[in-house]
mmCIF file of C-alpha atoms and ligand atoms in Angstrom:
data_model
loop_
_atom_site.group_PDB
_atom_site.id
_atom_site.type_symbol
_atom_site.label_atom_id
_atom_site.label_comp_id
_atom_site.label_asym_id
_atom_site.label_seq_id
_atom_site.Cartn_x
_atom_site.Cartn_y
_atom_site.Cartn_z
ATOM 1 C CA MET A 6 -8.051 -9.747 -11.788
ATOM 2 C CA ARG A 7 -10.264 -9.295 -8.755
ATOM 3 C CA VAL A 8 -8.541 -11.414 -6.117
ATOM 4 C CA PHE A 9 -10.265 -12.526 -2.907
ATOM 5 C CA VAL A 10 -7.618 -13.141 -0.243
ATOM 6 C CA ALA A 11 -8.937 -15.110 2.736
ATOM 7 C CA GLY A 12 -6.645 -14.295 5.662
ATOM 8 C CA ALA A 13 -5.306 -10.986 4.340
ATOM 9 C CA THR A 14 -4.089 -9.837 7.762
ATOM 10 C CA GLY A 15 -1.864 -12.864 8.464
ATOM 11 C CA ALA A 16 1.903 -13.197 8.137
ATOM 12 C CA ILE A 17 1.720 -14.193 4.469
ATOM 13 C CA GLY A 18 -1.528 -12.387 3.585
ATOM 14 C CA ALA A 19 -0.099 -9.037 4.616
ATOM 15 C CA ARG A 20 2.926 -9.570 2.304
ATOM 16 C CA LEU A 21 0.792 -10.908 -0.517
ATOM 17 C CA VAL A 22 -1.803 -8.124 -0.748
ATOM 18 C CA PRO A 23 0.684 -5.320 -1.613
ATOM 19 C CA GLN A 24 2.408 -7.558 -4.185
ATOM 20 C CA LEU A 25 -0.944 -8.349 -5.827
ATOM 21 C CA ILE A 26 -1.790 -4.646 -5.995
ATOM 22 C CA GLU A 27 1.655 -3.893 -7.441
ATOM 23 C CA HIS A 28 0.858 -6.404 -10.199
ATOM 24 C CA GLY A 29 -2.323 -4.524 -11.065
ATOM 25 C CA HIS A 30 -4.883 -6.705 -9.280
ATOM 26 C CA ASP A 31 -7.838 -5.436 -7.240
ATOM 27 C CA VAL A 32 -7.887 -7.158 -3.875
ATOM 28 C CA ILE A 33 -10.672 -8.005 -1.460
ATOM 29 C CA GLY A 34 -9.055 -9.016 1.830
ATOM 30 C CA THR A 35 -10.751 -10.891 4.658
ATOM 31 C CA TYR A 36 -9.992 -10.614 8.341
ATOM 32 C CA ARG A 37 -11.553 -12.026 11.473
ATOM 33 C CA SER A 38 -10.113 -10.176 14.483
ATOM 34 C CA ALA A 39 -10.981 -6.681 15.700
ATOM 35 C CA GLY A 40 -9.015 -3.971 13.934
ATOM 36 C CA GLY A 41 -8.651 -6.108 10.829
ATOM 37 C CA ALA A 42 -10.634 -3.773 8.557
ATOM 38 C CA GLU A 43 -8.165 -0.945 9.148
ATOM 39 C CA ARG A 44 -5.221 -3.271 8.551
ATOM 40 C CA VAL A 45 -6.663 -4.536 5.284
ATOM 41 C CA GLU A 46 -7.410 -0.993 4.124
ATOM 42 C CA ALA A 47 -3.891 0.103 5.004
ATOM 43 C CA LEU A 48 -2.595 -2.698 2.769
ATOM 44 C CA GLY A 49 -4.630 -1.195 -0.087
ATOM 45 C CA ALA A 50 -7.430 -3.789 -0.243
ATOM 46 C CA GLU A 51 -11.175 -3.754 0.326
ATOM 47 C CA PRO A 52 -11.889 -5.331 3.740
ATOM 48 C CA VAL A 53 -14.487 -8.024 4.423
ATOM 49 C CA ALA A 54 -15.038 -9.567 7.868
ATOM 50 C CA LEU A 55 -15.314 -13.324 7.500
ATOM 51 C CA ASP A 56 -15.211 -16.482 9.576
ATOM 52 C CA LEU A 57 -14.221 -19.238 7.160
ATOM 53 C CA LEU A 58 -15.886 -21.802 9.408
ATOM 54 C CA ASP A 59 -19.271 -20.233 8.640
ATOM 55 C CA ALA A 60 -20.007 -21.742 5.228
ATOM 56 C CA ARG A 61 -23.067 -19.553 4.607
ATOM 57 C CA ALA A 62 -21.088 -16.403 5.304
ATOM 58 C CA VAL A 63 -18.321 -17.650 2.994
ATOM 59 C CA ARG A 64 -20.838 -18.254 0.217
ATOM 60 C CA GLN A 65 -22.337 -14.804 0.641
ATOM 61 C CA ALA A 66 -18.970 -13.030 0.812
ATOM 62 C CA VAL A 67 -17.684 -14.719 -2.350
ATOM 63 C CA LEU A 68 -20.919 -14.217 -4.319
ATOM 64 C CA GLU A 69 -20.945 -10.536 -3.349
ATOM 65 C CA ALA A 70 -17.264 -9.966 -4.114
ATOM 66 C CA LYS A 71 -17.505 -11.638 -7.557
ATOM 67 C CA PRO A 72 -13.778 -12.399 -7.688
ATOM 68 C CA ASP A 73 -11.857 -13.898 -10.590
ATOM 69 C CA ALA A 74 -9.547 -15.681 -8.162
ATOM 70 C CA ILE A 75 -9.454 -16.838 -4.538
ATOM 71 C CA VAL A 76 -6.359 -17.268 -2.374
ATOM 72 C CA HIS A 77 -6.820 -19.162 0.894
ATOM 73 C CA GLN A 78 -4.202 -18.003 3.405
ATOM 74 C CA ALA A 79 -6.212 -18.421 6.611
ATOM 75 C CA THR A 80 -4.656 -20.252 9.537
ATOM 76 C CA ALA A 81 -5.162 -19.822 13.280
ATOM 77 C CA LEU A 82 -1.620 -19.902 14.576
ATOM 78 C CA ALA A 83 -1.125 -16.459 16.145
ATOM 79 C CA GLY A 84 -0.260 -16.834 19.812
ATOM 80 C CA VAL A 85 -0.523 -20.633 19.743
ATOM 81 C CA ARG A 86 1.571 -22.476 22.319
ATOM 82 C CA PHE A 87 3.213 -25.554 20.878
ATOM 83 C CA GLY A 88 3.144 -28.464 23.293
ATOM 84 C CA ARG A 89 3.601 -32.188 22.823
ATOM 85 C CA SER A 90 0.523 -32.545 20.622
ATOM 86 C CA LEU A 91 0.637 -30.775 17.270
ATOM 87 C CA ASP A 92 -2.977 -31.780 16.742
ATOM 88 C CA ARG A 93 -3.998 -29.778 19.797
ATOM 89 C CA SER A 94 -2.010 -26.706 18.702
ATOM 90 C CA PHE A 95 -3.215 -26.965 15.104
ATOM 91 C CA GLY A 96 -6.856 -27.890 15.885
ATOM 92 C CA PRO A 97 -8.432 -24.602 14.682
ATOM 93 C CA THR A 98 -6.011 -24.410 11.730
ATOM 94 C CA ASN A 99 -6.921 -27.963 10.747
ATOM 95 C CA ARG A 100 -10.567 -26.918 10.577
ATOM 96 C CA LEU A 101 -9.649 -23.951 8.372
ATOM 97 C CA ARG A 102 -7.756 -26.367 6.113
ATOM 98 C CA THR A 103 -10.656 -28.809 5.844
ATOM 99 C CA GLU A 104 -14.014 -27.089 6.449
ATOM 100 C CA GLY A 105 -12.683 -23.661 5.434
ATOM 101 C CA THR A 106 -11.203 -24.976 2.196
ATOM 102 C CA ASP A 107 -14.388 -26.882 1.353
ATOM 103 C CA ALA A 108 -16.549 -23.799 1.986
ATOM 104 C CA LEU A 109 -14.342 -21.614 -0.205
ATOM 105 C CA LEU A 110 -14.236 -24.224 -2.982
ATOM 106 C CA ALA A 111 -18.028 -24.610 -2.949
ATOM 107 C CA ALA A 112 -18.476 -20.846 -3.098
ATOM 108 C CA ALA A 113 -15.881 -20.597 -5.865
ATOM 109 C CA ARG A 114 -17.745 -23.204 -7.915
ATOM 110 C CA GLU A 115 -21.065 -21.438 -7.482
ATOM 111 C CA ALA A 116 -19.594 -18.032 -8.317
ATOM 112 C CA GLY A 117 -17.715 -19.361 -11.345
ATOM 113 C CA VAL A 118 -14.327 -18.383 -9.925
ATOM 114 C CA GLN A 119 -11.642 -19.534 -12.350
ATOM 115 C CA ARG A 120 -8.543 -19.623 -10.147
ATOM 116 C CA PHE A 121 -7.958 -20.983 -6.666
ATOM 117 C CA VAL A 122 -4.665 -21.032 -4.757
ATOM 118 C CA ALA A 123 -4.338 -22.269 -1.172
ATOM 119 C CA GLN A 124 -1.705 -22.403 1.541
ATOM 120 C CA SER A 125 -0.276 -25.824 2.293
ATOM 121 C CA PHE A 126 2.966 -26.855 3.993
ATOM 122 C CA ALA A 127 6.078 -28.747 2.893
ATOM 123 C CA SER A 128 8.152 -29.257 6.018
ATOM 124 C CA TYR A 129 7.855 -32.439 8.113
ATOM 125 C CA ARG A 130 5.380 -34.007 5.692
ATOM 126 C CA TYR A 131 7.411 -36.102 3.294
ATOM 127 C CA ALA A 132 8.127 -39.756 4.106
ATOM 128 C CA ARG A 133 11.083 -40.018 6.471
ATOM 129 C CA VAL A 134 12.964 -42.431 4.207
ATOM 130 C CA GLY A 135 15.542 -42.107 1.430
ATOM 131 C CA GLY A 136 17.336 -38.944 0.369
ATOM 132 C CA PRO A 137 17.273 -35.650 2.247
ATOM 133 C CA VAL A 138 15.345 -33.543 -0.321
ATOM 134 C CA LYS A 139 11.888 -34.402 -1.696
ATOM 135 C CA THR A 140 9.908 -33.321 -4.742
ATOM 136 C CA GLU A 141 6.140 -33.002 -5.030
ATOM 137 C CA ASP A 142 6.075 -36.498 -6.577
ATOM 138 C CA ASP A 143 7.641 -38.122 -3.533
ATOM 139 C CA PRO A 144 5.309 -39.844 -1.073
ATOM 140 C CA LEU A 145 4.079 -38.115 2.042
ATOM 141 C CA ASP A 146 4.777 -39.701 5.401
ATOM 142 C CA PRO A 147 2.385 -42.671 5.466
ATOM 143 C CA ASP A 148 2.752 -43.042 9.203
ATOM 144 C CA PRO A 149 3.027 -39.641 10.917
ATOM 145 C CA PRO A 150 3.371 -39.608 14.699
ATOM 146 C CA ALA A 151 -0.007 -39.968 16.431
ATOM 147 C CA MET A 152 0.165 -36.453 17.867
ATOM 148 C CA ALA A 153 0.291 -35.016 14.299
ATOM 149 C CA SER A 154 -2.064 -37.390 12.489
ATOM 150 C CA GLN A 155 -5.023 -34.974 12.247
ATOM 151 C CA THR A 156 -2.709 -32.143 11.227
ATOM 152 C CA ASN A 157 -1.206 -34.223 8.429
ATOM 153 C CA ALA A 158 -4.667 -35.413 7.355
ATOM 154 C CA ALA A 159 -5.934 -31.814 7.188
ATOM 155 C CA MET A 160 -3.043 -30.769 4.934
ATOM 156 C CA ARG A 161 -3.598 -33.812 2.751
ATOM 157 C CA HIS A 162 -7.287 -32.935 2.503
ATOM 158 C CA LEU A 163 -6.452 -29.395 1.412
ATOM 159 C CA ASP A 164 -3.920 -30.574 -1.185
ATOM 160 C CA GLU A 165 -6.338 -33.089 -2.677
ATOM 161 C CA ALA A 166 -9.502 -30.968 -2.550
ATOM 162 C CA VAL A 167 -7.819 -27.945 -4.118
ATOM 163 C CA THR A 168 -5.992 -29.773 -6.898
ATOM 164 C CA SER A 169 -8.961 -31.962 -7.816
ATOM 165 C CA ALA A 170 -11.011 -28.777 -8.167
ATOM 166 C CA GLY A 171 -8.396 -27.497 -10.637
ATOM 167 C CA GLY A 172 -6.534 -25.251 -8.193
ATOM 168 C CA ILE A 173 -3.010 -24.942 -6.864
ATOM 169 C CA ALA A 174 -1.789 -25.885 -3.373
ATOM 170 C CA LEU A 175 1.432 -24.206 -2.343
ATOM 171 C CA ARG A 176 3.489 -26.249 0.094
ATOM 172 C CA TYR A 177 5.379 -23.444 1.775
ATOM 173 C CA GLY A 178 8.526 -23.983 3.803
ATOM 174 C CA GLY A 179 8.915 -22.565 7.285
ATOM 175 C CA PHE A 180 8.089 -18.864 7.086
ATOM 176 C CA TYR A 181 10.539 -16.243 8.272
ATOM 177 C CA GLY A 182 11.082 -12.551 7.552
ATOM 178 C CA ALA A 183 9.096 -10.835 10.313
ATOM 179 C CA ALA A 184 10.406 -9.628 13.674
ATOM 180 C CA ASN A 185 7.907 -11.836 15.526
ATOM 181 C CA ASP A 186 8.542 -15.097 13.633
ATOM 182 C CA GLY A 187 7.762 -18.104 15.815
ATOM 183 C CA LEU A 188 11.369 -19.223 16.240
ATOM 184 C CA VAL A 189 12.717 -15.818 17.303
ATOM 185 C CA ARG A 190 11.779 -15.887 20.994
ATOM 186 C CA PRO A 191 12.728 -19.500 21.777
ATOM 187 C CA VAL A 192 16.040 -19.206 19.924
ATOM 188 C CA ARG A 193 16.860 -15.922 21.673
ATOM 189 C CA LYS A 194 16.089 -17.568 25.014
ATOM 190 C CA ARG A 195 18.082 -20.716 24.094
ATOM 191 C CA GLN A 196 14.924 -22.795 24.541
ATOM 192 C CA PHE A 197 15.232 -24.410 21.115
ATOM 193 C CA PRO A 198 18.051 -26.982 21.187
ATOM 194 C CA VAL A 199 19.748 -28.916 18.413
ATOM 195 C CA ILE A 200 18.201 -32.376 18.773
ATOM 196 C CA GLY A 201 20.574 -35.369 18.710
ATOM 197 C CA THR A 202 23.126 -34.867 15.941
ATOM 198 C CA GLY A 203 20.876 -32.224 14.353
ATOM 199 C CA GLY A 204 20.469 -34.241 11.159
ATOM 200 C CA GLY A 205 16.760 -33.510 10.536
ATOM 201 C CA ILE A 206 16.371 -31.370 7.398
ATOM 202 C CA SER A 207 14.242 -28.224 7.205
ATOM 203 C CA SER A 208 13.198 -26.044 4.301
ATOM 204 C CA PHE A 209 12.574 -22.343 4.842
ATOM 205 C CA ILE A 210 11.100 -19.521 2.820
ATOM 206 C CA HIS A 211 11.221 -15.762 3.269
ATOM 207 C CA LEU A 212 7.701 -14.302 3.412
ATOM 208 C CA ASP A 213 8.403 -11.937 0.497
ATOM 209 C CA ASP A 214 9.527 -14.841 -1.707
ATOM 210 C CA ALA A 215 6.497 -16.892 -0.630
ATOM 211 C CA ALA A 216 4.214 -14.003 -1.616
ATOM 212 C CA ALA A 217 5.982 -13.626 -4.985
ATOM 213 C CA ALA A 218 5.448 -17.319 -5.767
ATOM 214 C CA THR A 219 1.779 -16.962 -4.837
ATOM 215 C CA VAL A 220 1.291 -14.081 -7.294
ATOM 216 C CA LEU A 221 2.859 -16.246 -10.019
ATOM 217 C CA ALA A 222 0.690 -19.252 -9.098
ATOM 218 C CA LEU A 223 -2.412 -17.103 -9.618
ATOM 219 C CA GLY A 224 -1.324 -16.459 -13.179
ATOM 220 C CA HIS A 225 -0.590 -20.122 -13.887
ATOM 221 C CA ASP A 226 -2.983 -22.349 -15.817
ATOM 222 C CA GLY A 227 -3.779 -25.792 -14.492
ATOM 223 C CA ALA A 228 -3.904 -27.626 -11.201
ATOM 224 C CA GLY A 229 -0.855 -28.603 -9.208
ATOM 225 C CA LEU A 230 1.181 -28.915 -6.054
ATOM 226 C CA TYR A 231 4.289 -26.785 -5.626
ATOM 227 C CA ASN A 232 6.944 -26.746 -2.937
ATOM 228 C CA ILE A 233 7.588 -23.080 -2.190
ATOM 229 C CA VAL A 234 10.883 -23.332 -0.348
ATOM 230 C CA ASP A 235 14.335 -21.871 -0.766
ATOM 231 C CA ASP A 236 17.316 -23.442 -2.549
ATOM 232 C CA GLU A 237 18.998 -24.796 0.553
ATOM 233 C CA PRO A 238 17.246 -27.446 2.605
ATOM 234 C CA ALA A 239 19.544 -27.793 5.599
ATOM 235 C CA PRO A 240 20.107 -29.864 8.720
ATOM 236 C CA MET A 241 19.223 -28.397 12.078
ATOM 237 C CA SER A 242 22.914 -28.553 13.046
ATOM 238 C CA GLU A 243 23.544 -25.847 10.404
ATOM 239 C CA TRP A 244 20.510 -23.582 10.295
ATOM 240 C CA LEU A 245 19.866 -23.301 14.031
ATOM 241 C CA PRO A 246 23.314 -21.934 15.011
ATOM 242 C CA ALA A 247 23.110 -19.564 12.012
ATOM 243 C CA LEU A 248 19.705 -18.337 13.144
ATOM 244 C CA ALA A 249 20.989 -17.763 16.668
ATOM 245 C CA ALA A 250 23.946 -15.800 15.259
ATOM 246 C CA ALA A 251 21.651 -13.695 13.036
ATOM 247 C CA LEU A 252 19.586 -12.861 16.121
ATOM 248 C CA GLY A 253 22.678 -11.977 18.138
ATOM 249 C CA ALA A 254 21.805 -14.792 20.552
ATOM 250 C CA LYS A 255 24.104 -17.308 22.217
ATOM 251 C CA PRO A 256 24.606 -20.560 20.285
ATOM 252 C CA PRO A 257 21.817 -23.103 20.781
ATOM 253 C CA ARG A 258 22.107 -25.825 23.404
ATOM 254 C CA HIS A 259 22.295 -29.455 22.354
ATOM 255 C CA ALA A 260 19.833 -32.050 23.642
ATOM 256 C CA PRO A 261 20.531 -35.769 23.286
ATOM 257 C CA MET A 262 17.635 -37.751 21.869
ATOM 258 C CA TRP A 263 16.613 -39.246 25.209
ATOM 259 C CA LEU A 264 16.384 -35.820 26.832
ATOM 260 C CA ALA A 265 14.531 -34.306 23.873
ATOM 261 C CA ARG A 266 12.018 -37.189 24.035
ATOM 262 C CA LEU A 267 11.510 -36.518 27.725
ATOM 263 C CA ILE A 268 10.927 -32.798 27.185
ATOM 264 C CA ALA A 269 9.141 -32.610 23.825
ATOM 265 C CA GLY A 270 7.733 -36.125 23.450
ATOM 266 C CA GLN A 271 8.539 -38.957 21.086
ATOM 267 C CA GLY A 272 6.390 -37.637 18.206
ATOM 268 C CA MET A 273 8.024 -34.229 18.081
ATOM 269 C CA VAL A 274 11.504 -35.777 18.206
ATOM 270 C CA MET A 275 10.673 -38.266 15.448
ATOM 271 C CA MET A 276 9.561 -35.401 13.231
ATOM 272 C CA ALA A 277 12.414 -33.040 14.050
ATOM 273 C CA ALA A 278 15.171 -35.640 13.779
ATOM 274 C CA GLY A 279 13.860 -37.481 10.714
ATOM 275 C CA SER A 280 12.415 -34.650 8.670
ATOM 276 C CA ARG A 281 13.279 -34.260 5.016
ATOM 277 C CA GLY A 282 13.633 -31.055 3.032
ATOM 278 C CA ALA A 283 11.802 -30.065 -0.145
ATOM 279 C CA SER A 284 12.909 -29.179 -3.669
ATOM 280 C CA ASN A 285 11.744 -25.972 -5.367
ATOM 281 C CA ALA A 286 12.752 -27.095 -8.882
ATOM 282 C CA LYS A 287 9.151 -27.511 -10.097
ATOM 283 C CA ALA A 288 8.046 -24.062 -8.897
ATOM 284 C CA LYS A 289 11.043 -22.415 -10.555
ATOM 285 C CA ARG A 290 10.542 -24.329 -13.779
ATOM 286 C CA GLU A 291 6.759 -24.062 -14.146
ATOM 287 C CA LEU A 292 5.964 -20.759 -12.420
ATOM 288 C CA GLY A 293 9.108 -18.909 -13.535
ATOM 289 C CA TRP A 294 9.786 -18.048 -9.897
ATOM 290 C CA THR A 295 13.064 -16.471 -8.830
ATOM 291 C CA LEU A 296 13.999 -15.903 -5.222
ATOM 292 C CA ARG A 297 15.225 -12.749 -3.602
ATOM 293 C CA TYR A 298 16.619 -14.858 -0.760
ATOM 294 C CA PRO A 299 17.762 -18.154 -2.329
ATOM 295 C CA SER A 300 19.134 -19.314 1.004
ATOM 296 C CA TRP A 301 18.128 -18.795 4.621
ATOM 297 C CA ARG A 302 21.820 -17.915 5.127
ATOM 298 C CA GLU A 303 21.389 -14.463 3.630
ATOM 299 C CA GLY A 304 17.659 -14.384 4.442
ATOM 300 C CA PHE A 305 18.068 -14.754 8.211
ATOM 301 C CA ALA A 306 20.769 -12.092 8.231
ATOM 302 C CA ALA A 307 18.582 -9.673 6.236
ATOM 303 C CA ALA A 308 15.428 -10.394 8.243
ATOM 304 C CA TYR A 309 16.939 -9.970 11.697
ATOM 305 C CA ARG A 310 19.567 -7.300 11.075
ATOM 306 C CA SER A 311 19.114 -4.814 13.923
HETATM 307 N N1 NAP B 421 4.564 -22.128 6.610
HETATM 308 C C1 NAP B 421 4.763 -21.658 7.830
HETATM 309 O O1 NAP B 421 5.839 -21.737 8.415
HETATM 310 C C2 NAP B 421 3.637 -20.932 8.529
HETATM 311 C C3 NAP B 421 2.331 -20.977 8.052
HETATM 312 C C4 NAP B 421 1.348 -20.221 8.707
HETATM 313 C C5 NAP B 421 1.690 -19.458 9.826
HETATM 314 N N2 NAP B 421 2.977 -19.478 10.250
HETATM 315 C C6 NAP B 421 3.422 -18.639 11.375
HETATM 316 O O2 NAP B 421 2.462 -18.638 12.422
HETATM 317 C C7 NAP B 421 2.458 -17.360 13.053
HETATM 318 C C8 NAP B 421 1.027 -16.839 13.074
HETATM 319 O O3 NAP B 421 0.569 -16.704 11.728
HETATM 320 P P1 NAP B 421 -0.286 -15.443 11.241
HETATM 321 O O4 NAP B 421 0.359 -14.194 11.707
HETATM 322 O O5 NAP B 421 -0.526 -15.598 9.792
HETATM 323 O O6 NAP B 421 -1.638 -15.536 12.103
HETATM 324 P P2 NAP B 421 -2.857 -16.547 12.021
HETATM 325 O O7 NAP B 421 -3.556 -16.500 13.334
HETATM 326 O O8 NAP B 421 -2.400 -17.886 11.574
HETATM 327 O O9 NAP B 421 -3.841 -15.860 10.942
HETATM 328 C C9 NAP B 421 -3.683 -15.958 9.548
HETATM 329 C C10 NAP B 421 -4.884 -15.314 8.877
HETATM 330 O O10 NAP B 421 -6.031 -16.159 9.013
HETATM 331 C C11 NAP B 421 -7.118 -15.383 9.538
HETATM 332 N N3 NAP B 421 -8.022 -16.246 10.292
HETATM 333 C C12 NAP B 421 -7.805 -16.854 11.475
HETATM 334 N N4 NAP B 421 -8.907 -17.550 11.854
HETATM 335 C C13 NAP B 421 -9.831 -17.370 10.870
HETATM 336 C C14 NAP B 421 -11.159 -17.813 10.658
HETATM 337 N N5 NAP B 421 -11.805 -18.625 11.533
HETATM 338 N N6 NAP B 421 -11.794 -17.434 9.534
HETATM 339 C C15 NAP B 421 -11.193 -16.637 8.632
HETATM 340 N N7 NAP B 421 -9.934 -16.171 8.762
HETATM 341 C C16 NAP B 421 -9.260 -16.549 9.874
HETATM 342 C C17 NAP B 421 -6.459 -14.314 10.362
HETATM 343 O O11 NAP B 421 -7.360 -13.220 10.571
HETATM 344 P P3 NAP B 421 -7.115 -12.211 11.822
HETATM 345 O O12 NAP B 421 -5.714 -11.662 11.653
HETATM 346 O O13 NAP B 421 -8.138 -11.169 11.640
HETATM 347 O O14 NAP B 421 -7.261 -13.044 13.058
HETATM 348 C C18 NAP B 421 -5.281 -13.961 9.463
HETATM 349 O O15 NAP B 421 -5.699 -13.116 8.422
HETATM 350 C C19 NAP B 421 3.391 -16.449 12.248
HETATM 351 O O16 NAP B 421 4.646 -16.380 12.904
HETATM 352 C C20 NAP B 421 3.533 -17.180 10.926
HETATM 353 O O17 NAP B 421 4.777 -16.938 10.275
HETATM 354 C C21 NAP B 421 3.965 -20.191 9.641
#
């Protein structure tokens, strides 16, 4: 297939492009920042400069590329500082998930593109009630903290727009597997504490496994939502000390809830302490996906081995 990867230079795009080529696909990869063309070429794809927020440019790029499939992996998270408001940090990414998705879907329709796969997110989204691990059929948080309401709405928009157009939205877990993963610096500097009893559950996914699931999703008929997470959703009290150990850092500090609220804000603490994990059973069953790193336990150690 000719596969158009929007966001080919990102953390996941750069892992995905070589795997697509290995599977015999021709890849057109988009980038936005200077130097992107060389990076896309080095990955083995044909580079196209594209701002996904420019719907006319998206239309033109897709019509010219004549792809059989589109994968939307564009986010705007490089170098973002995470403060008390997720909506502020995710503002540009939210636009890529709403306006960018809509522009790509419209172009795909016009160009007769048969397959569409887009990046969504699993962690912190499921309703903070009931058991610790959620499937795609479980309800999303109906009442996210105010500071994350636009971010949650943007992900919901992407999920609904993509699946109602016949495509697949992949709800990835927290990415890891690169030396500059977002958690590396704060955990090394002991700036990322275990909050309260550390009972909030997270789901992770190694970037190589996330890319492998994406290749399989492209070959899958029919619309759907899939959690792309590893086999071991885990409480913060377990994964955070293990991450610190894998990085050779000192064990994380502990912050009681009141202190965490003071530092990070009520919304962030609600999400971190109440979050649920996600189940990958559907992706394994329907996509035939197997993981190289079934648990972050071995994945962290492999990713950060010095
Ligand atoms: N599930 C998760 O946990 C998750 C999801 C996403 C990101 N992250 C993390 O966030 C950090 C940053 O992510 P990243 O390295 O992928 O960088 P990023 O800044 O999020 O960029 C991702 C891709 O989107 C492209 N892009 C950005 N703005 C665009 C626009 N307006 N139009 C079209 N394309 C646009 C980028 O192009 P250029 O490179 O040319 O700017 C890049 O190809 C990484 O540590 C990553 O692991 C985590």
